[in-house]
XYZ file of C-alpha atoms in Angstrom:
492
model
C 87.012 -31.290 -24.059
C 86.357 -27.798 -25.586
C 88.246 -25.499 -22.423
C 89.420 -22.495 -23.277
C 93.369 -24.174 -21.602
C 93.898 -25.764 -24.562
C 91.745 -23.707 -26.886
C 94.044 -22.480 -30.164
C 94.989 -18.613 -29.625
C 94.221 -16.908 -33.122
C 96.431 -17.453 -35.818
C 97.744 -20.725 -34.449
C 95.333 -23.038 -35.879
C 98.112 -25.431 -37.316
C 99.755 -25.738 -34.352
C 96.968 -26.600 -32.792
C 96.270 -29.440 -35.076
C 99.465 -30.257 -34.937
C 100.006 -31.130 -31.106
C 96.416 -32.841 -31.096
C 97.462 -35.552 -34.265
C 98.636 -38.682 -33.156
C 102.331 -39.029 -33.398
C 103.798 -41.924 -34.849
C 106.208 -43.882 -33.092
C 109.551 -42.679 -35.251
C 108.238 -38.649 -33.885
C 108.099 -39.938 -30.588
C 111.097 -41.660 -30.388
C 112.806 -38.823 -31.762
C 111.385 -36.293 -29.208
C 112.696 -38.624 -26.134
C 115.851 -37.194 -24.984
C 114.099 -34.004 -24.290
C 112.646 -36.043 -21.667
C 115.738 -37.223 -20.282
C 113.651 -40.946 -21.258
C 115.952 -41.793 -24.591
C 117.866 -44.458 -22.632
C 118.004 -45.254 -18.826
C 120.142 -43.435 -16.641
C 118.648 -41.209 -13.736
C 115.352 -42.742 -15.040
C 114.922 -46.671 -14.934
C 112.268 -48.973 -16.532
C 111.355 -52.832 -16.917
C 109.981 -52.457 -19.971
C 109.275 -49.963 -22.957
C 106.911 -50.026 -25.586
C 104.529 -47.833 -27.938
C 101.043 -48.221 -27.881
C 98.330 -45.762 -29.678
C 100.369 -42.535 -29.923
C 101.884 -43.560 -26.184
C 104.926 -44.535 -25.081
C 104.226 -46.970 -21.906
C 107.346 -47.203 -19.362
C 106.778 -50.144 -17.182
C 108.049 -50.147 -13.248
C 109.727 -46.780 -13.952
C 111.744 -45.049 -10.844
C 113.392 -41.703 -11.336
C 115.689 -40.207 -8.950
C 114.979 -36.619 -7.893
C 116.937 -33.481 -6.684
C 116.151 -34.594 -2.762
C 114.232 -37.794 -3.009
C 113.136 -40.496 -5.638
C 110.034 -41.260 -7.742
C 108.960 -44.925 -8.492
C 105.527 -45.742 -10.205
C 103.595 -48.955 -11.889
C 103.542 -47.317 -14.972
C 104.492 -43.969 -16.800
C 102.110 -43.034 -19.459
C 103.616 -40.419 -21.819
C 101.152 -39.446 -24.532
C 102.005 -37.802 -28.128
C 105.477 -37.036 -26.959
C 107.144 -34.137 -29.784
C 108.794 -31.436 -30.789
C 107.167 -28.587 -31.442
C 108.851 -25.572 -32.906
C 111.686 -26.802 -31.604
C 110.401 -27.102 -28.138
C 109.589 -30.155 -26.209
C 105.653 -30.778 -25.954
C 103.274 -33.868 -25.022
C 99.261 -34.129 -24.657
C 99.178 -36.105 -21.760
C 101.055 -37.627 -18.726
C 99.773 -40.585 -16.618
C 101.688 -41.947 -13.343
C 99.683 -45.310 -11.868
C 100.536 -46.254 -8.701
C 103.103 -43.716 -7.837
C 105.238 -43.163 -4.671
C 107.467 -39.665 -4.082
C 109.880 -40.701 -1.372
C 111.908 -37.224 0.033
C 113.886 -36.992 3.560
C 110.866 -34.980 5.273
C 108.053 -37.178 3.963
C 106.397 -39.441 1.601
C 103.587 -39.208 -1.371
C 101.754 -41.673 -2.583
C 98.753 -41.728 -5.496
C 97.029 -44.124 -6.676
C 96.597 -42.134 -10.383
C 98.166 -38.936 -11.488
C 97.321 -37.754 -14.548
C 97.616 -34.682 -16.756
C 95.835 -34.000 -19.741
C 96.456 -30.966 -22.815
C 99.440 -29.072 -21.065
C 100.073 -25.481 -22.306
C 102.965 -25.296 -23.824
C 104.976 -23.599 -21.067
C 103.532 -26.649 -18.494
C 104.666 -28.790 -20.942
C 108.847 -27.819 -21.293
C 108.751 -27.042 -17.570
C 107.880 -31.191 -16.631
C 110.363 -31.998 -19.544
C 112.844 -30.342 -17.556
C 110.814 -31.583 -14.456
C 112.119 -35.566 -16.088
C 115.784 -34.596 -17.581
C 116.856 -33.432 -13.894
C 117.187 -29.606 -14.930
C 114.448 -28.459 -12.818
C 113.097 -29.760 -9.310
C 109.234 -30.006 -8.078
C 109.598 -26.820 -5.702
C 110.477 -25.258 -9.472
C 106.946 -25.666 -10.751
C 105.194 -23.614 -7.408
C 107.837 -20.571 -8.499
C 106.214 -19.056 -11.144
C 103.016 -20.352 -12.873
C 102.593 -17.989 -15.532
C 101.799 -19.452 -18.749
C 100.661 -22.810 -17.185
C 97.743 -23.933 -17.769
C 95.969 -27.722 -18.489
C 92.627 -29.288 -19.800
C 92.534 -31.442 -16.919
C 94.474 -32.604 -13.732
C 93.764 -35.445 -11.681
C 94.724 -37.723 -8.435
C 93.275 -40.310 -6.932
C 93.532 -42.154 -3.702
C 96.306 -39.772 -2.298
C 98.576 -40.092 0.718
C 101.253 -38.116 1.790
C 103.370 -37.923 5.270
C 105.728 -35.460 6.349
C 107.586 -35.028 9.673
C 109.976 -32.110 9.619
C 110.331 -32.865 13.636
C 108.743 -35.888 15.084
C 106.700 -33.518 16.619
C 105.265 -32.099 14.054
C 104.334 -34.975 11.679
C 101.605 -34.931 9.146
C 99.280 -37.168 7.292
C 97.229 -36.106 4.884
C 94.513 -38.585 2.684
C 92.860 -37.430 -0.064
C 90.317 -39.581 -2.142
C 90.057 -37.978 -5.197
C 90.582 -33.849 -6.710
C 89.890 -33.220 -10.316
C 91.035 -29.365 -11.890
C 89.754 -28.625 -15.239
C 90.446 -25.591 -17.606
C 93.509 -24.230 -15.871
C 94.208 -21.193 -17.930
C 97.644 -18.873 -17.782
C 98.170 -19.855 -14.161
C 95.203 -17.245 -13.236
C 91.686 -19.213 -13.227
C 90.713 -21.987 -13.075
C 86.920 -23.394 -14.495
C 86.183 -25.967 -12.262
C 87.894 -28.135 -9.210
C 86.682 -30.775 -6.787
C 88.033 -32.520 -4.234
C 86.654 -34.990 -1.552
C 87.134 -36.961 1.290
C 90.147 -35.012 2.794
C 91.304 -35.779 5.784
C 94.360 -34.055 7.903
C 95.882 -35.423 11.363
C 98.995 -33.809 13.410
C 100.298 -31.549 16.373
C 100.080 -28.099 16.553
C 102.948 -25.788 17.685
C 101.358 -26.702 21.582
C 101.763 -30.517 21.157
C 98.155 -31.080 20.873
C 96.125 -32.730 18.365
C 95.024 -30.754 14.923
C 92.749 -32.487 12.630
C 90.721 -31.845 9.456
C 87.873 -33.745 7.559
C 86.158 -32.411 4.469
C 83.712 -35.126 2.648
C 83.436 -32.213 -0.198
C 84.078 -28.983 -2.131
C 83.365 -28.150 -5.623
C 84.256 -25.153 -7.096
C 83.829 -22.868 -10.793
C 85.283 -19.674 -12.207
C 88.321 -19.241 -9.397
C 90.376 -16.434 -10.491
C 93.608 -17.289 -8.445
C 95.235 -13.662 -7.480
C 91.838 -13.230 -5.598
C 91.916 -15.828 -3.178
C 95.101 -13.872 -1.843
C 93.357 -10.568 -1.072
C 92.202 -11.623 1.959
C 88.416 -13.489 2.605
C 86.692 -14.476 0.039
C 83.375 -13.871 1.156
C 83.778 -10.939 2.640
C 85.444 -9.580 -1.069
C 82.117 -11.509 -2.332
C 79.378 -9.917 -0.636
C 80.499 -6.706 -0.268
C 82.053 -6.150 -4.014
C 80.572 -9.000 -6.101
C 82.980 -7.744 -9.206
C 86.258 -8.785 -6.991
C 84.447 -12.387 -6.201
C 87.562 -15.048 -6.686
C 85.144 -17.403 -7.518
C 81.685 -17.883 -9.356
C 80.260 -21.178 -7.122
C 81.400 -22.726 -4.043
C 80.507 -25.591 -2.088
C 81.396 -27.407 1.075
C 79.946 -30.303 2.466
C 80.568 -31.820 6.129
C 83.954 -29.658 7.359
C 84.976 -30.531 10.740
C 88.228 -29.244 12.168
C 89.761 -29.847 15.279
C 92.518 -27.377 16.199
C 93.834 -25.318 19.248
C 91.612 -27.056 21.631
C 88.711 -25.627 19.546
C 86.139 -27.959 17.209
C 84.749 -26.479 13.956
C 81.256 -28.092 13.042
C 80.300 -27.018 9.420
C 77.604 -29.143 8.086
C 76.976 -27.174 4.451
C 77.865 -23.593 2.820
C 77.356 -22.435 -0.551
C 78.207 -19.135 -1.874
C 78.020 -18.086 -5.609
C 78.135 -14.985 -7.793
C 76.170 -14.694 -11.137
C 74.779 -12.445 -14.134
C 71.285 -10.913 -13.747
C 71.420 -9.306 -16.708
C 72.055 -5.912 -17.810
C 75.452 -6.775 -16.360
C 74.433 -6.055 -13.011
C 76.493 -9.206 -10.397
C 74.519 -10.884 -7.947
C 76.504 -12.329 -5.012
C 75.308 -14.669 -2.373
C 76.161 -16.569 0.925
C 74.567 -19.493 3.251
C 75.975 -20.539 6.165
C 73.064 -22.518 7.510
C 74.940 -23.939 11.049
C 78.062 -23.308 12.235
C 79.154 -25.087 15.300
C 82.028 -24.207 17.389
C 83.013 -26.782 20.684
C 85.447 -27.309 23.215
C 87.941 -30.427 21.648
C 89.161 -32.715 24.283
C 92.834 -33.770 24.736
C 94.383 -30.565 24.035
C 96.825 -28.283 26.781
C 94.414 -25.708 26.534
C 90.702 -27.621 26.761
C 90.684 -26.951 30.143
C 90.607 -22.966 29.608
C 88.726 -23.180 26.603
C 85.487 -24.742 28.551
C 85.726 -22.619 31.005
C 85.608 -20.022 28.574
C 82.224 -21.602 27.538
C 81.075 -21.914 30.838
C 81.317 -18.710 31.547
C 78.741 -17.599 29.346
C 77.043 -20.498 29.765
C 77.597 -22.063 26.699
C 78.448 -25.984 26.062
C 78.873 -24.482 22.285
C 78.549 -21.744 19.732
C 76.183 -22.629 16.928
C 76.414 -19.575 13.951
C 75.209 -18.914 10.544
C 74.816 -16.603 7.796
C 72.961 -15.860 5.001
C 73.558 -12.821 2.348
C 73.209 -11.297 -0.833
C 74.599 -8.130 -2.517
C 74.572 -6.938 -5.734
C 76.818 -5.087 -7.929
C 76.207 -2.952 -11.094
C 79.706 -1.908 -13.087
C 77.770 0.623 -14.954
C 77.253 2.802 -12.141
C 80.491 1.213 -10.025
C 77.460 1.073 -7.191
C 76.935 -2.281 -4.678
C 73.926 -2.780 -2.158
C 72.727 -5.697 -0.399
C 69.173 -7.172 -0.700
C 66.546 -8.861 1.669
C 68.126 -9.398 4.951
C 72.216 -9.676 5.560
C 72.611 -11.474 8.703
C 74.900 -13.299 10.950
C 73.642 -15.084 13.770
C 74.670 -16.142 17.143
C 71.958 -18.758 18.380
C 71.177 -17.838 21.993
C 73.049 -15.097 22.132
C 72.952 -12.388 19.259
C 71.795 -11.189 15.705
C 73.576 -8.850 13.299
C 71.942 -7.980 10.476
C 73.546 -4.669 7.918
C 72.380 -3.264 4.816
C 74.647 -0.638 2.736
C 74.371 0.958 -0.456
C 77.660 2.425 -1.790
C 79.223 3.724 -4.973
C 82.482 4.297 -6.384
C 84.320 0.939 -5.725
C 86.315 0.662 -9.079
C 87.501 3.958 -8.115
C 88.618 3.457 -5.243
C 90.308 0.631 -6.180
C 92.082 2.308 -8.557
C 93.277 5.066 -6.365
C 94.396 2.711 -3.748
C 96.479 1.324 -6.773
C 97.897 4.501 -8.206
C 98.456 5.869 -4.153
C 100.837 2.590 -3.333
C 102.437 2.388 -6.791
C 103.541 6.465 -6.506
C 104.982 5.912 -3.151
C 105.535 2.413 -2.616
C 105.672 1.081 0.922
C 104.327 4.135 2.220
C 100.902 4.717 4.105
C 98.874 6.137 1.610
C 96.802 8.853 3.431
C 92.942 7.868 4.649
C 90.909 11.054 3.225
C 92.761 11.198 0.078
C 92.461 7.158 -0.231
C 88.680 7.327 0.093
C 87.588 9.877 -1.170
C 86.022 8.298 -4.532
C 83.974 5.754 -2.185
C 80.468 6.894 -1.414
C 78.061 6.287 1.198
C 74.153 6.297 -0.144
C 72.820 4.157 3.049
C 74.106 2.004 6.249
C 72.728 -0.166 8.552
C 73.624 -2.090 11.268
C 71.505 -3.487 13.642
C 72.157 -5.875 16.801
C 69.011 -7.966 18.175
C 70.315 -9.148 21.526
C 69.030 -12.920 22.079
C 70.303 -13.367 25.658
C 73.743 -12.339 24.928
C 74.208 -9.135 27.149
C 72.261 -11.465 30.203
C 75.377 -13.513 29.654
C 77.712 -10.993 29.745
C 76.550 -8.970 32.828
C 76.063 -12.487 34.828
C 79.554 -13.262 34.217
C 80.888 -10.085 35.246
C 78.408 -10.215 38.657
C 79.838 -14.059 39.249
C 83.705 -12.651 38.762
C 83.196 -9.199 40.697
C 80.610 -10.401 43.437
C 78.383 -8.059 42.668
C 74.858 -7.833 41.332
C 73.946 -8.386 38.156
C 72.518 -4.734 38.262
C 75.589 -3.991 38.962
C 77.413 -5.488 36.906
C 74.952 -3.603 34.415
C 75.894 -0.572 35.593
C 79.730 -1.151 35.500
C 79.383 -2.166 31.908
C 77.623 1.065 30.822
C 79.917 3.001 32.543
C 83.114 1.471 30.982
C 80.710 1.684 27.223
C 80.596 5.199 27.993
C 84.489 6.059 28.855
C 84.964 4.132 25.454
C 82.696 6.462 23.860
C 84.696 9.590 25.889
C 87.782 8.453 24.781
C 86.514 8.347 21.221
C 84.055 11.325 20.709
C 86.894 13.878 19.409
C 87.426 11.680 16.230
C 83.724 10.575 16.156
C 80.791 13.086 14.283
C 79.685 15.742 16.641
C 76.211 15.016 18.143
C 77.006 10.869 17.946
C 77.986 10.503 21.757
C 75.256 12.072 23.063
C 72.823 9.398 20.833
C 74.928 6.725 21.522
C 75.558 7.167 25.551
C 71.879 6.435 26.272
C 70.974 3.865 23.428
C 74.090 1.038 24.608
C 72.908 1.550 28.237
C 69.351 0.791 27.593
C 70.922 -2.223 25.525
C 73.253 -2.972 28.145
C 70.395 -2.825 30.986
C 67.732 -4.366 28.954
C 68.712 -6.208 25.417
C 66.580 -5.311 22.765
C 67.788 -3.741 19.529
C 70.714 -1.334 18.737
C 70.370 -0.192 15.382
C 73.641 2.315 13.572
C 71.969 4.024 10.547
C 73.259 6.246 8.544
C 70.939 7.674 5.764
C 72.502 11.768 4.222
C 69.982 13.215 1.958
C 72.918 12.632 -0.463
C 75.804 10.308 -0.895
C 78.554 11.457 1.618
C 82.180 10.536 0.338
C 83.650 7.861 2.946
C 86.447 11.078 3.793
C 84.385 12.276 6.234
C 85.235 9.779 8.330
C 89.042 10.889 7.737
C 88.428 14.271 8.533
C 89.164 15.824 11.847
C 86.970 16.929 13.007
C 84.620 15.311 10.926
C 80.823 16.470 10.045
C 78.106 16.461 12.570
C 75.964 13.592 13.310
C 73.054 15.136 11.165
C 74.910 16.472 7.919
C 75.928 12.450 7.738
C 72.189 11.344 8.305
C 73.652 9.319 11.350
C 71.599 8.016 13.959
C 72.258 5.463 17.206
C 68.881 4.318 18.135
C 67.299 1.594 21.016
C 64.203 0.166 20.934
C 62.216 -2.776 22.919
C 63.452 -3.708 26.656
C 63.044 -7.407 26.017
C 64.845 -9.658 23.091
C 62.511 -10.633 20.554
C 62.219 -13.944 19.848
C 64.885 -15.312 17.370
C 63.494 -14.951 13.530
């Protein structure tokens, strides 16, 4: 298939060949007991035989550390020793059924295809009895596979009969699986996921797609993935991503997500382009849940039967310089209610990294401290700006309906509780900010139109300042808190 998994490192070009020849049937009858499959014992068959490099193990059942496996048919292709070491090029289960105390798996196909050499002696242990399934999720280094596959998958578990799960899956396909760190490509479709939650009530999941390229694995654990994306396209865990027709029911809330695709690519000059589309993002009261009855209410309040969002985004990232900015508009919306849109322009991200690296690995555990943690990271530009869309009539109404009073007000008795915020936080804010932003939120409090947070120094201010206490004026940090229009423009 030509992936780098199963690629030959350099100077192992005959051991390359050699794993990829056919083996006879004498080498792979000789390379059996490594996989506990010499004669039956633990592991059972109707019937044995050797077919094109294969050995074929007919109704085969294997019992397990907690549980048993029983399949159709075990396919184990160019089974051998090499350098000593148990090694195969493929692995096929048809028809196979995982029965454990907690739950049940079932797949139609399972199949494995060029195992790295590590994969390869951990399943042989996997089928001698010398290692269990939780085993393989302990440490993946070294793994790594041309090409995984299941089809038609099923799987039940009930810890508690209260908190049973069933889980259908119709098909996922991973190719070029390299040193358990990336992965080149995965897709998966027509999930589907129904249980309780913790609260008794129904939880339920339905994804008709997602396809996926260039996942580096130890990303998808720093936190979200988009966020990592758009702001730093160089710490992307991924290069494409696509999801078609999500819906999610859970906590009384349902999760409407039609289509999003996100990917991060070469311009040239090495210079990363990153970008996100969210087109419609719909979030709903879920009937038949303990807390559906707060949860509309909730709604109601604000006059809402739901919450439709979506985003769209792109930033841009050039290692040369260690600088990222966005481009065109960055924007999250609220429909009927609100619109966020931010631009930034910041260097020094590599750096930072690396002193956020070098602060927790001299003192580990410890709270590294803020100025001397981001210092390297500079601000060139910022801006945020909020486009009320009804959002802050909402609000105020609500507050007039719960307070019995006007919605004047309840205008009023929003700006004033804005502005004790704002007195509570002006020693640790820039000198000169308060008094910009005390009348700006009231006039967007009172009459919607557009807040807008710039900040825009003469020259790049180091993201310390903000540290500091006190830190710089308003001015020396080019920051300004503006208002402007009285009524909300109509939605772009």
């Amino acid at each position: 298939m030509g992936l780098a998994a199963c690629a030959p490192e350099a100077g192992q070009g005959d051991r390359a060949e050699t794993r990829t020849r056919p083996v006879s049937e004498a080498q792979a009858q000789s390379a059996l007991a490594d996989f506990g499959l010499e004669e039956q014992g633990r592991a059972s068959w109707s019937e044995r035989r050797f077919e094109r490099g294969a050995y074929i193990f007919t109704d085969f059942a294997m019992t397990l550390e907690d549980g048993r496996l029983t399949a159709s048919e075990l396919i184990l292709t160019g089974p051998q020793r090499l350098e000593d070491q148990p090694f195969f090029t493929a692995l096929e289960l048809q028809n196979a059924v995982i029965e454990a105390p907690d739950g049940e798996l079932s797949t139609h196909v399972l199949s494995l295809v060029e195992p790295s050499e590590t994969l390869a002696r951990k399943i042989a242990d996997l089928l001698r009895g010398e290692d269990s399934l939780g085993d393989l999720d302990e440490d993946r280094s070294g793994f790594g596979f041309a090409r995984f596959e299941m089809a038609e998958l099923a799987m039940q578990f009930e810890d508690t009969p209260s908190s049973a799960l069933s889980l259908t899956l119709g098909a996922v396909v991973l190719e070029g699986f390299e040193e358990g760190e990336t992965l080149q490509t995965g897709q998966l479709s027509a999930l589907t996921l129904d249980g309780r939650d913790e609260q008794g009530g129904p939880l339920s999941l339905r994804l008709g797609e997602m396809q996926v390229s260039g996942v580096k694995l130890d990303g998808l654990d720093e936190g979200s993935p988009f966020g990592a994306s758009l702001m730093s396209p160089d710490q992307a865990p991924y290069e494409t991503l696509t999801l078609n027709d999500l819906l999610v029911s859970v906590g009384g809330i349902a999760i409407t997500l039609p289509e999003l695709t996100a990917s991060v690519e070469s311009l040239g000059s090495g210079v990363l382009s990153s970008q996100l589309n969210l087109p419609s993002l719909t979030l709903s009261p879920a009937p038949g849940h303990p807390q559906s009855a707060d949860i509309v209410r909730s709604f109601d309040m604000l006059g809402y039967d739901q919450l439709e969002l979506s985003a769209s985004g792109e930033s841009r990232y050039d290692p040369e310089t260690d600088r990222a900015w966005t481009e065109d508009e960055n924007i999250i919306r609220l429909v009927d209610g609100l619109t966020l849109s931010f631009e930034q322009d910041v260097s020094g991200l590599s750096a930072y990294a690396e002193q956020a690296e070098g602060l927790t690995a001299d003192k580990p555990g410890a709270t590294p401290d803020p100025a001397q943690l981001m210092a390297p990271l500079m601000i060139h530009r910022f801006r945020l700006q909020l486009t009320d869309e009804s959002l802050m009539e909402r609000i105020t109404s609500q507050i007039a309906q719960s307070s019995g009073v006007s919605e004047q007000q309840a205008r009023v008795q929003l700006g004033a509780m804005s502005r004790m915020g704002l007195a509570f936080a002006g020693a640790q804010l820039p000198a000169g900010l308060v008094d910009q932003a005390g009348p700006a939120l009231d006039r967007f409090i009172s009459s919607g139109g557009v807040l807008t947070l710039e900040m825009n120094p003469e020259a790049p201010v180091s993201a310390a300042a903000f540290a500091a206490y006190p830190a710089p004026d308003a001015q020396t940090l080019g920051l300004r808190i503006t208002h402007e229009g009285g009524d909300a423009p109509a939605p772009k």
